[in-house]
XYZ file of C-alpha atoms in Angstrom:
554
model
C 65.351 -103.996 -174.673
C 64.774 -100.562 -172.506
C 63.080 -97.666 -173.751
C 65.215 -94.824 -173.872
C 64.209 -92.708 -171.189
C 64.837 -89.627 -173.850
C 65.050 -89.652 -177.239
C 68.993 -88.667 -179.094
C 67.123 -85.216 -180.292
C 65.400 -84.396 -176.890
C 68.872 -85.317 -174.888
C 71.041 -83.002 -177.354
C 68.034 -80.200 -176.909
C 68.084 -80.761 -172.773
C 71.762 -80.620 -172.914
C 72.062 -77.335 -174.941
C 69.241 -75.531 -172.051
C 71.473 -77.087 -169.281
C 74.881 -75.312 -170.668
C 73.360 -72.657 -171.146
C 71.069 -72.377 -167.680
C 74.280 -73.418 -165.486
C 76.482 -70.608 -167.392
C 74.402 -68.042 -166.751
C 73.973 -69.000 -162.936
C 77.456 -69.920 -162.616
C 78.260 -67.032 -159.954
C 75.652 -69.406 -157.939
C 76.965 -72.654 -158.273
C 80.748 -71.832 -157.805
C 80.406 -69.711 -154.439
C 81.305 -70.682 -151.578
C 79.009 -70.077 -149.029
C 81.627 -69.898 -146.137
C 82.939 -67.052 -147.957
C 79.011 -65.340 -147.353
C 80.413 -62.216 -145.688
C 84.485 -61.774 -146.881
C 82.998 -61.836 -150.246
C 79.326 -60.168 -149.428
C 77.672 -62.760 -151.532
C 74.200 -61.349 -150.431
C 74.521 -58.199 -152.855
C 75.813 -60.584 -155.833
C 71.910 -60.954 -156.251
C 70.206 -58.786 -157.665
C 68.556 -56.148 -155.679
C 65.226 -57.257 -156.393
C 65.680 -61.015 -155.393
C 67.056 -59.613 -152.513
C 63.952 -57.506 -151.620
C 61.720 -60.405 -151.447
C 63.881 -62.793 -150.225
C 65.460 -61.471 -147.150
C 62.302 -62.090 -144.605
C 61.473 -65.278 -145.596
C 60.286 -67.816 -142.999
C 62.476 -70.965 -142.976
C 59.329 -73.323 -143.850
C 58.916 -70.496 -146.995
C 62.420 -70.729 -148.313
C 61.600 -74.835 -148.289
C 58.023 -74.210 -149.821
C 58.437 -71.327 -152.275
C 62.220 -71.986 -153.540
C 63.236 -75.632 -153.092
C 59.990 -78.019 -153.399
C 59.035 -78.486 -156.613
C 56.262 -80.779 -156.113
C 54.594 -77.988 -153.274
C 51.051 -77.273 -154.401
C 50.387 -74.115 -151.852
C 52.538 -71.281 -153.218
C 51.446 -68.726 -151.353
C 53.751 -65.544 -151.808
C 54.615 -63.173 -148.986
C 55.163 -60.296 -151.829
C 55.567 -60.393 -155.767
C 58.457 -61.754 -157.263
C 60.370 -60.563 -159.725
C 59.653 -62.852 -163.122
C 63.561 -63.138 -163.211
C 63.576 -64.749 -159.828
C 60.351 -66.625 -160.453
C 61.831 -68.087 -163.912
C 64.962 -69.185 -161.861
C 62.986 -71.234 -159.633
C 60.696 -73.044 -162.517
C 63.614 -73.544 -165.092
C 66.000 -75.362 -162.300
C 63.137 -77.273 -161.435
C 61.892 -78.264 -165.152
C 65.323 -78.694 -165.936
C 66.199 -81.515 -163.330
C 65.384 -84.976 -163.563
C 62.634 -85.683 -161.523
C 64.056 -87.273 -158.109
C 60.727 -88.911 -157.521
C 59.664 -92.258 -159.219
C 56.626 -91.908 -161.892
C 54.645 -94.181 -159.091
C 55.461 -91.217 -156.321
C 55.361 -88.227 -158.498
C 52.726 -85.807 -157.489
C 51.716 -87.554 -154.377
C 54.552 -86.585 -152.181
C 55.746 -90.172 -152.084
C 59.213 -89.247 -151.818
C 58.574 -87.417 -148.311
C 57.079 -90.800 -147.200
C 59.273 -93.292 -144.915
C 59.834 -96.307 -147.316
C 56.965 -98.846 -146.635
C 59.459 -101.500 -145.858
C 60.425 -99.379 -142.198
C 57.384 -98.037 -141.188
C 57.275 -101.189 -138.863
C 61.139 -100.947 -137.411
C 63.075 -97.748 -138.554
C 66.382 -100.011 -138.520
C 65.348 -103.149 -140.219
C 63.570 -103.488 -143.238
C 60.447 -105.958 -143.474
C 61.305 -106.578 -147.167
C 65.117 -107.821 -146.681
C 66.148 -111.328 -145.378
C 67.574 -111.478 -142.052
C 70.573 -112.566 -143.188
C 71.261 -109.402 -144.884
C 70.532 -107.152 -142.753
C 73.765 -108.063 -140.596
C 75.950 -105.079 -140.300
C 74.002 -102.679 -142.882
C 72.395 -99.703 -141.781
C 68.775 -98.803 -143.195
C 69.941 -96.865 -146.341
C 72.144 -99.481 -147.202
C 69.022 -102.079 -146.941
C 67.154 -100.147 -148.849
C 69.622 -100.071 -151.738
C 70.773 -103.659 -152.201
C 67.645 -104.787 -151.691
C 65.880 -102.551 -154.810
C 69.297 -102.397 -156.809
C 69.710 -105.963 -156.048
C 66.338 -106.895 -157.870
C 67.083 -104.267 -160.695
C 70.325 -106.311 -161.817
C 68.619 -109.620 -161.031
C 65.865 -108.301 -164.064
C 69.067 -107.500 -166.430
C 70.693 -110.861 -165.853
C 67.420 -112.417 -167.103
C 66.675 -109.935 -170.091
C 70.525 -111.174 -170.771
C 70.624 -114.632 -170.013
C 73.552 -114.180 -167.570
C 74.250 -115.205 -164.386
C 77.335 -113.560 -163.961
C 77.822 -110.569 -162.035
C 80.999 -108.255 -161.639
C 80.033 -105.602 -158.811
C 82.796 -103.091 -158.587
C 83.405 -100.725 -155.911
C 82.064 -103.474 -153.401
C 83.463 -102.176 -150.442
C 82.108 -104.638 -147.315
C 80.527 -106.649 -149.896
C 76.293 -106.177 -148.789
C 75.054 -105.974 -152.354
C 77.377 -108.982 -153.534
C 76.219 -111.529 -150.653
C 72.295 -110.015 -151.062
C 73.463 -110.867 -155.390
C 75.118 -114.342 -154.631
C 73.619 -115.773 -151.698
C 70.076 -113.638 -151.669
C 69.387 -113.998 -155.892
C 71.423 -116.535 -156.943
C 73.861 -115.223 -159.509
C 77.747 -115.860 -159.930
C 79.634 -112.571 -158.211
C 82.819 -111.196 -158.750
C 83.306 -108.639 -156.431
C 86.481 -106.241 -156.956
C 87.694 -103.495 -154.512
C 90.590 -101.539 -153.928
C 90.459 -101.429 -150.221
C 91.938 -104.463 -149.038
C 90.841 -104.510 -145.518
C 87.135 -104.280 -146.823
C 88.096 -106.940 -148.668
C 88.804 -108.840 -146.228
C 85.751 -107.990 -144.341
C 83.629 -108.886 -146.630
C 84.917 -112.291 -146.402
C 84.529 -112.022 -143.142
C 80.417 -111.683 -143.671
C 80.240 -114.037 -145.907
C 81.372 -116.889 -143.494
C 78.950 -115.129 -140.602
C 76.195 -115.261 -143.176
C 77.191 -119.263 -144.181
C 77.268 -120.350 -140.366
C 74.102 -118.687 -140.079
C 72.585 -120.490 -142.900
C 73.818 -123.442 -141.366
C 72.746 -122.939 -138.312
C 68.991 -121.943 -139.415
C 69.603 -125.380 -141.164
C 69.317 -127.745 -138.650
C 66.480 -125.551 -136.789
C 64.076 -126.712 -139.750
C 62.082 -129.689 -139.967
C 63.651 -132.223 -142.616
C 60.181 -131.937 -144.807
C 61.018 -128.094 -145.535
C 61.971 -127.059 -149.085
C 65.388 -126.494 -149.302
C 66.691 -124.040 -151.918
C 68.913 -124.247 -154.584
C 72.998 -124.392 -154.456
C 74.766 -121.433 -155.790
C 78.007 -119.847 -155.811
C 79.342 -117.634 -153.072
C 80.875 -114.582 -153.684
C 84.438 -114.388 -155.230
C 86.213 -111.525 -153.698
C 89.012 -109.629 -155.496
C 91.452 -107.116 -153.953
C 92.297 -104.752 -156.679
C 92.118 -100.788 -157.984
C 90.578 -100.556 -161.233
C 92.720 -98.324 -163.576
C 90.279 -95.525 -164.914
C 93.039 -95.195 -167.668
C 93.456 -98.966 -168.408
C 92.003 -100.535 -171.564
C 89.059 -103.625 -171.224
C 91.601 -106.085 -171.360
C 93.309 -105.055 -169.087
C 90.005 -105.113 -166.716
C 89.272 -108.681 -167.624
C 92.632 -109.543 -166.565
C 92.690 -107.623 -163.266
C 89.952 -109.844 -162.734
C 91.220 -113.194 -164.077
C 94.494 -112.768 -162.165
C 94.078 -110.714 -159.084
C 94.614 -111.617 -155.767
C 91.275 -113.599 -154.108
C 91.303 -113.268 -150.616
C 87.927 -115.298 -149.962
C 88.256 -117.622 -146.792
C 85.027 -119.749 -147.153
C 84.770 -123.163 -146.893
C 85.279 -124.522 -150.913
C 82.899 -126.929 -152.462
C 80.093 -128.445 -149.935
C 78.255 -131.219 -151.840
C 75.556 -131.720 -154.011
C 75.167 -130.270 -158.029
C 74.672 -126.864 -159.139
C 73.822 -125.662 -162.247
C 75.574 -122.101 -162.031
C 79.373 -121.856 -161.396
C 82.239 -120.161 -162.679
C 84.314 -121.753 -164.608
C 87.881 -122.444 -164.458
C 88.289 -120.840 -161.180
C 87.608 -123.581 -159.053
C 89.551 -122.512 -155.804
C 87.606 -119.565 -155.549
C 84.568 -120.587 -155.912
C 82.219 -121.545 -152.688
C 79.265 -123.437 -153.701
C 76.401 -123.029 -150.699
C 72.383 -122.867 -150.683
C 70.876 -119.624 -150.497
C 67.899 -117.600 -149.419
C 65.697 -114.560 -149.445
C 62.783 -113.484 -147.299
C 61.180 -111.012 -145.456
C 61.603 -112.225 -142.201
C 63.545 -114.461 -140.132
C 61.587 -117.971 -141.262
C 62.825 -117.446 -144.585
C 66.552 -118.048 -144.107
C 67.671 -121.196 -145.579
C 70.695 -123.738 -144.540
C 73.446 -124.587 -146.536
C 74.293 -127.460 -147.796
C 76.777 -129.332 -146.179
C 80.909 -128.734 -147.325
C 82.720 -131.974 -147.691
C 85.342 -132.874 -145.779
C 87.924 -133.753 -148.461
C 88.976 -130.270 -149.253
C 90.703 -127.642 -146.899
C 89.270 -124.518 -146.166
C 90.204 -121.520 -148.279
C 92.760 -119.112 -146.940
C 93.283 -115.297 -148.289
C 95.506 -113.939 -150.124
C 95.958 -116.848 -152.962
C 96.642 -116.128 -156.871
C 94.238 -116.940 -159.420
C 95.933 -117.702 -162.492
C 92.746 -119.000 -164.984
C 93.093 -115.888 -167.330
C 90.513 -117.584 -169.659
C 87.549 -117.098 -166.970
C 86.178 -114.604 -168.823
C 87.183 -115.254 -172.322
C 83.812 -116.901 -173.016
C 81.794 -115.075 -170.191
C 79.419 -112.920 -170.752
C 78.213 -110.865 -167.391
C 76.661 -107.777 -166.157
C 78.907 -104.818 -164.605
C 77.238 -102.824 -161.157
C 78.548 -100.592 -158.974
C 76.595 -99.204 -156.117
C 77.826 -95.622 -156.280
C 81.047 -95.974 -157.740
C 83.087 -92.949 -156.533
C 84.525 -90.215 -158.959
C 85.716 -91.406 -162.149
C 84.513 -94.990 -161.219
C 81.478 -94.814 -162.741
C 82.772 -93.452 -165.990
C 85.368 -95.846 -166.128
C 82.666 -98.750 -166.149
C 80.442 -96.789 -168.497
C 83.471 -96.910 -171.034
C 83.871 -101.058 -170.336
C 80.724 -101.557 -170.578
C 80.727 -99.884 -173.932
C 83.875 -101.684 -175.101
C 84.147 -104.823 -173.636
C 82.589 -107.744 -175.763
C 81.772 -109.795 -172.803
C 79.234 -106.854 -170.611
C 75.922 -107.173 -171.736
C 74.342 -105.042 -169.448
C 75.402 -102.458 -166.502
C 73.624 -100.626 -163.937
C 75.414 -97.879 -162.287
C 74.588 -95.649 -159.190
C 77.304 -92.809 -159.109
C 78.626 -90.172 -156.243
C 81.201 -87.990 -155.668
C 81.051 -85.629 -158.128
C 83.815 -83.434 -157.105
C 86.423 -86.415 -157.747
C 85.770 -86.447 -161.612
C 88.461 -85.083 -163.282
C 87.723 -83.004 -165.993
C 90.174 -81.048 -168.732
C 90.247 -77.997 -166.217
C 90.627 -80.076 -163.147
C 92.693 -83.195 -164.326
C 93.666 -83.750 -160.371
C 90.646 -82.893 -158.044
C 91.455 -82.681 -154.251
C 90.364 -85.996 -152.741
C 90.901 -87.974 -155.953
C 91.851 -91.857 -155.001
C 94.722 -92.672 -155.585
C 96.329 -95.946 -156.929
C 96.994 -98.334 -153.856
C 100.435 -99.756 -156.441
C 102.221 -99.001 -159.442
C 100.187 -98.657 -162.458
C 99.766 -101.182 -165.029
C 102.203 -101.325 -167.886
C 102.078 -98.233 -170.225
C 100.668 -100.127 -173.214
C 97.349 -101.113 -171.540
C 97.103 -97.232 -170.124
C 94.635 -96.113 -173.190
C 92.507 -94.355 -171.881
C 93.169 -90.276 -171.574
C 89.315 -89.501 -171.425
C 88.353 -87.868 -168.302
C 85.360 -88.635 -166.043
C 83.584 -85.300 -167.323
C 82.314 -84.437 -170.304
C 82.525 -88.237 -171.834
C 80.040 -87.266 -174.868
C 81.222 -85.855 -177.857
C 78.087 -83.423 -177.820
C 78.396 -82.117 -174.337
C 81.974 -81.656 -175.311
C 81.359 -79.365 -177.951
C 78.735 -77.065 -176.413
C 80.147 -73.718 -174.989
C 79.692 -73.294 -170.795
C 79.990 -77.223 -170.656
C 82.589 -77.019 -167.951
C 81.495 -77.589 -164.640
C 83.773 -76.483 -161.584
C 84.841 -78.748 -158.825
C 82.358 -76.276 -156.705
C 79.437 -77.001 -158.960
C 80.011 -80.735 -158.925
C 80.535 -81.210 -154.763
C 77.256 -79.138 -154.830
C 75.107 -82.041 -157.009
C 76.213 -84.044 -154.188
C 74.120 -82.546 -151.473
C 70.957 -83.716 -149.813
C 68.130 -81.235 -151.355
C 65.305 -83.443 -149.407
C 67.182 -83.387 -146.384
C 67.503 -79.289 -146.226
C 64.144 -79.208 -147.185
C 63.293 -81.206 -143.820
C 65.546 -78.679 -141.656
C 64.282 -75.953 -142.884
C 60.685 -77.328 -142.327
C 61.428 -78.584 -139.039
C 63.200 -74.768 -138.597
C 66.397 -76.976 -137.143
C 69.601 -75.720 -135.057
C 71.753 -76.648 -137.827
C 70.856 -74.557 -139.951
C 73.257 -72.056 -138.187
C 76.147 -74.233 -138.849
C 76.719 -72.335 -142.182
C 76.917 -69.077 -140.827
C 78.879 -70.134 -137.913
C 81.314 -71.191 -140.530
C 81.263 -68.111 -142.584
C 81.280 -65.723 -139.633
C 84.587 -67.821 -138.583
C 86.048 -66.769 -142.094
C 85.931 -63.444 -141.314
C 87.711 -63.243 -138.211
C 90.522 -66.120 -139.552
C 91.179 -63.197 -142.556
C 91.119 -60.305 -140.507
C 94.363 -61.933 -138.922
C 95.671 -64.017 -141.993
C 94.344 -62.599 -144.964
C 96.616 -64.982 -146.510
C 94.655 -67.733 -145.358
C 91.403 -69.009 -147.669
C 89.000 -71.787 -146.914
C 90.778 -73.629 -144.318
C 89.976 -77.287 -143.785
C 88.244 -76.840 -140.677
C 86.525 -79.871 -141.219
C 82.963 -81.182 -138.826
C 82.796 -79.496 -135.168
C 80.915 -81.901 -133.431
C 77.494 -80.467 -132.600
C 78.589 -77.106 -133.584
C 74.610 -75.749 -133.781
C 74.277 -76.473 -130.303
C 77.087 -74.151 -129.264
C 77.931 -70.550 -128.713
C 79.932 -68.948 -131.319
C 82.283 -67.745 -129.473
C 82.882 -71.532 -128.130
C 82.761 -73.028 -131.904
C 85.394 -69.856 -132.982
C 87.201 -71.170 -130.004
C 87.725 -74.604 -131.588
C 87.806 -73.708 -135.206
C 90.961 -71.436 -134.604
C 92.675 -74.399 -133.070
C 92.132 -76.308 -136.085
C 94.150 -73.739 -138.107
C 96.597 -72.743 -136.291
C 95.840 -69.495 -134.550
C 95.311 -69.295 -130.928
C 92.328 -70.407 -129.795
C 91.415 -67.417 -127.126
C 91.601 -64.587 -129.879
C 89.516 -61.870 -128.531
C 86.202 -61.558 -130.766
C 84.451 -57.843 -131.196
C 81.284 -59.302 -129.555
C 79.512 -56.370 -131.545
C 80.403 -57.564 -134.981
C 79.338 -61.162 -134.009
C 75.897 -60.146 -133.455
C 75.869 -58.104 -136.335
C 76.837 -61.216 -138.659
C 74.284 -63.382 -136.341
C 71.316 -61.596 -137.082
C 72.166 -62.777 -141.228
C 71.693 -66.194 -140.293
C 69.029 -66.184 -142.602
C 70.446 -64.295 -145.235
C 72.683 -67.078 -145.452
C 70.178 -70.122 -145.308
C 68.366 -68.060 -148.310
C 72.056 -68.030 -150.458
C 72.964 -71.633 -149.696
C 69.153 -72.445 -151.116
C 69.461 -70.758 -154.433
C 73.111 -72.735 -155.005
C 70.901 -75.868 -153.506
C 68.176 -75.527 -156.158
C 70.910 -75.969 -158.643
C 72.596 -78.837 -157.094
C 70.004 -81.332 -159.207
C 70.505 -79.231 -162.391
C 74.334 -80.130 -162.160
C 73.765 -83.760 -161.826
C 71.208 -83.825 -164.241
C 73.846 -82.624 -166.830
C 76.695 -85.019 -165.803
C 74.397 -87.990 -165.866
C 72.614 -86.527 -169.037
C 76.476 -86.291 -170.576
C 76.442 -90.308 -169.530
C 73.787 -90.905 -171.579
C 74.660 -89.487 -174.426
C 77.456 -91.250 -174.808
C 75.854 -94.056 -174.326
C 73.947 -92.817 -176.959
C 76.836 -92.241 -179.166
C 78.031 -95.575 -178.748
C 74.832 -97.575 -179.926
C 73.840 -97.974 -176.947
C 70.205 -97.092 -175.093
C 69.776 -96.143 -171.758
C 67.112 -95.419 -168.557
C 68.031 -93.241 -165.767
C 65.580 -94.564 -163.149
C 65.005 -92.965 -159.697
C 65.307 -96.124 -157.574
C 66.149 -95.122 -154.228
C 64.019 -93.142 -152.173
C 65.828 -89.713 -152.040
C 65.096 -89.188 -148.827
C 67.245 -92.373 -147.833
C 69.527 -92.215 -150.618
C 70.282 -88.662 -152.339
C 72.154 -90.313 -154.929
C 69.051 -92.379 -155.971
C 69.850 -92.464 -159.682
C 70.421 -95.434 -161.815
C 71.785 -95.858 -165.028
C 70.475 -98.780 -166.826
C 71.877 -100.195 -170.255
C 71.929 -102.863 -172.416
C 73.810 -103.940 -175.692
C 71.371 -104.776 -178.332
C 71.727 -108.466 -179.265
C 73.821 -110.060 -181.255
């Protein structure tokens, strides 16, 4: 069983200082920093932060605001103790982004050990895997990979429902690397079907590798290949109606069906989606193993078939992943892990903030949307929404987060840090943007935040030239005449800006803290215990957070 990571008391104490922190700093968290100059941000701080802060050094604003594990603090002038208490309670406040192992030492601004040989490919990570998945995603699979492989044994399961699976790299490095029974369910059909796709790349591979190896080498195990499931999980559908999607949606796997020879872990009752085939794991490419040989009696699978064995799960018991789950995802497994009978134990990496809904905010802009009708009305019982889900967060006044607050927990803190160390071009991209806000108002005053959306390489342009472009994108014409005069005058700000955007940064891990915090408790609430563990390196993976749970036994 884990060891809560905080005790009930100390999480209902931590929660009460986060309300209560964030609400007072809300004027921070909910600006918008392209709105620097139409709304003159700057003097919304207090004169005295303003004092200090205005000459700052890049490399100063990383060292003296943003890095909490920075030894050499070093002032330029005294700060204000309100300014200086800002910076130590956002960082006490925040989980620590670091693992225990790294804390102290840096460790997190360290490349991971497993790329310090190729940047691209990661020593630790079987060839096989590393097929079409870029370094971060390596890194993830391969450490969240292990982490469910270590609940399945606590559990004695095998079985493995990974939702939000997109291309399918964690379920082959689950299946084919670990040897566990997958079910992997998304919404996207076309990843779907490419993930099918890589699973017959990765087989012929194994075969292949197969009859390179002399006929005295150890051959692994049989398992099950993945069994891939095209479907959108309801946030507002009961359990059963979960177990079902998965017991009678559409499989679209098109691997070859049963090769021969035992195996000792299969699902049951679903026998035409289910592709038995040996598997490996290694750290190089020696370690790939071949397959064992399909038999010729049975057809190859084709996608798009119906499962109809509704009792595939009526005796299972499995654990639930999902390798940041977007939105409301990850709350919606949180509640089916807590309800469901047959999940014994879940591991969840969220993103996407913004997309919760919450009370104030039932319909967030870039919230997904249901690829087909929703189920029947009498298994839509579910009205929570993704944020607050504990009764205690609930009930504490300044709870509410806005959708500004939340798409800032989703930036890349380490990754500023690094520009502003490395004193980068793109760092000017924010005040390009909020310069370009001035001059869209001055003609359409009407006309707030518009979706400009990336300019490719905008730092390394003139601002006249990315003005040029931006108008374009809104509709105005593109050769308005700028007063050259006020465009220096906003230019020399540039750092101005870079000093705002840092102080709504350094709450960016306060607001996730609280939303993962709110997780937990209910969790908590529910009888269950829970770790958040720091698995990813954040400089890889700025969602590096794991929730980790299991159901007491019996």
């Amino acid at each position: 069983m884990l060891e809560p990571s905080l005790s009930a008391e100390q999480q209902k104490e931590l929660a009460q200082k986060l309300t209560c922190f964030l609400s007072r700093y809300r004027h921070l968290s909910d600006s918008y920093i392209i709105e620097f100059f139409t709304e003159d941000l700057w003097h919304t701080l207090p004169s005295s932060w303003q004092l200090v802060l205005q000459d700052l050094s890049y490399p100063q604003i990383a060292d003296l605001l943003l890095d909490a594990t920075h030894g050499d603090r070093r002032y330029p002038a005294v700060w204000p103790l309100s300014l200086l208490a800002f910076c130590a309670t956002a960082h006490a406040l925040a989980f620590p982004r670091e693992s225990r192992r790294d804390q102290g030492r840096g460790g997190a601004s360290v490349k991971p050990v497993e790329f310090q040989e190729n940047q691209s490919q990661s020593s630790l990570l079987g060839h096989i895997f590393r097929k079409h998945v870029k370094p971060k995603k390596q890194h993830e699979i391969r450490k969240l990979g292990m982490l469910v492989k270590q609940l399945c044994d606590q559990t004695d399961c095998d079985q493995v429902v990974d939702v939000g699976s997109g291309q399918g790299h964690l379920t082959r490095f689950l299946s084919f690397g670990l040897g566990l029974c997958v079910t992997a369910v998304e919404a996207d059909r076309t990843l779907v079907e490419m993930a099918s796709r890589f699973d017959r790349e990765l087989l012929w591979v194994l075969e292949k590798d197969k009859k390179k190896q002399s006929s005295s080498s150890q051959l692994p195990v049989s398992q099950s290949s993945p069994r891939h499931v095209a479907g959108w999980v309801n946030p507002k559908a009961s359990w059963e109606a979960f177990i079902k999607q998965l017991s009678v949606a559409s499989c679209v796997s098109e691997a070859p069906l049963t090769p021969s020879g035992p195996s000792k872990k299969r699902l049951r009752g679903c026998e035409h989606c289910v592709v038995q085939t040996s598997l490996s794991h290694g750290s190089s490419d020696s370690d790939a193993g071949p397959p064992q040989r399909p038999t010729t009696d049975q057809p190859a699978r084709q996608g798009g078939a119906h499962c109809e064995d509704t009792s595939l799960w009526d005796h299972t018991g499995f654990v639930l992943t999902g390798l940041h789950a977007c939105g409301d995802l990850s709350a919606t497994l949180l509640r089916h892990f807590v309800n469901c009978p047959h999940v014994r134990g879940i591991t969840s990496v969220a993103c996407c903030y913004m997309k919760i809904t919450t009370k104030e905010n039932p319909t967030p802009p870039g919230l997904v949307e249901p690829p087909a009708p929703l189920a029947p009305v009498q298994e839509l019982v579910h009205a929570e929404f993704g944020y607050p889900m504990s009764s205690r967060v609930r009930g504490l006044p300044g709870h509410q987060l806005s959708y500004k607050a939340r798409e800032g927990a989703c930036h890349a803190v380490e990754d500023y840090i690094r520009r502003l160390r490395e004193d980068s071009e793109l760092l000017r991209t924010h005040c390009y943007r909020a310069m370009l806000e001035t001059f869209i108002r001055d003609i359409r005053p009407d006309l707030r935040r518009a979706g400009i959306q990336t300019i490719k390489k905008s730092h390394l342009l003139p601002f006249t030239e990315y003005a040029r472009l931006g108008l374009a994108r809104v509709g105005l014409p593109p050769e308005l005449p700028l007063d050259l005069q006020q465009v220096e005058v906003l230019l020399k700000q540039q750092g101005r800006v870079v000093v705002y955007f840092s102080l709504a940064l350094l709450l960016a891990p306060v607001v996730e803290t609280l939303v993962l915090l709110d997780r937990m408790m209910y969790l908590q609430e529910n009888g269950v215990t829970s770790q958040l563990v720091p698995l990813f390196n954040p400089n890889f993976s700025p969602r590096n957070f794991v929730l980790v749970a299991l159901k007491p036994r019996g």
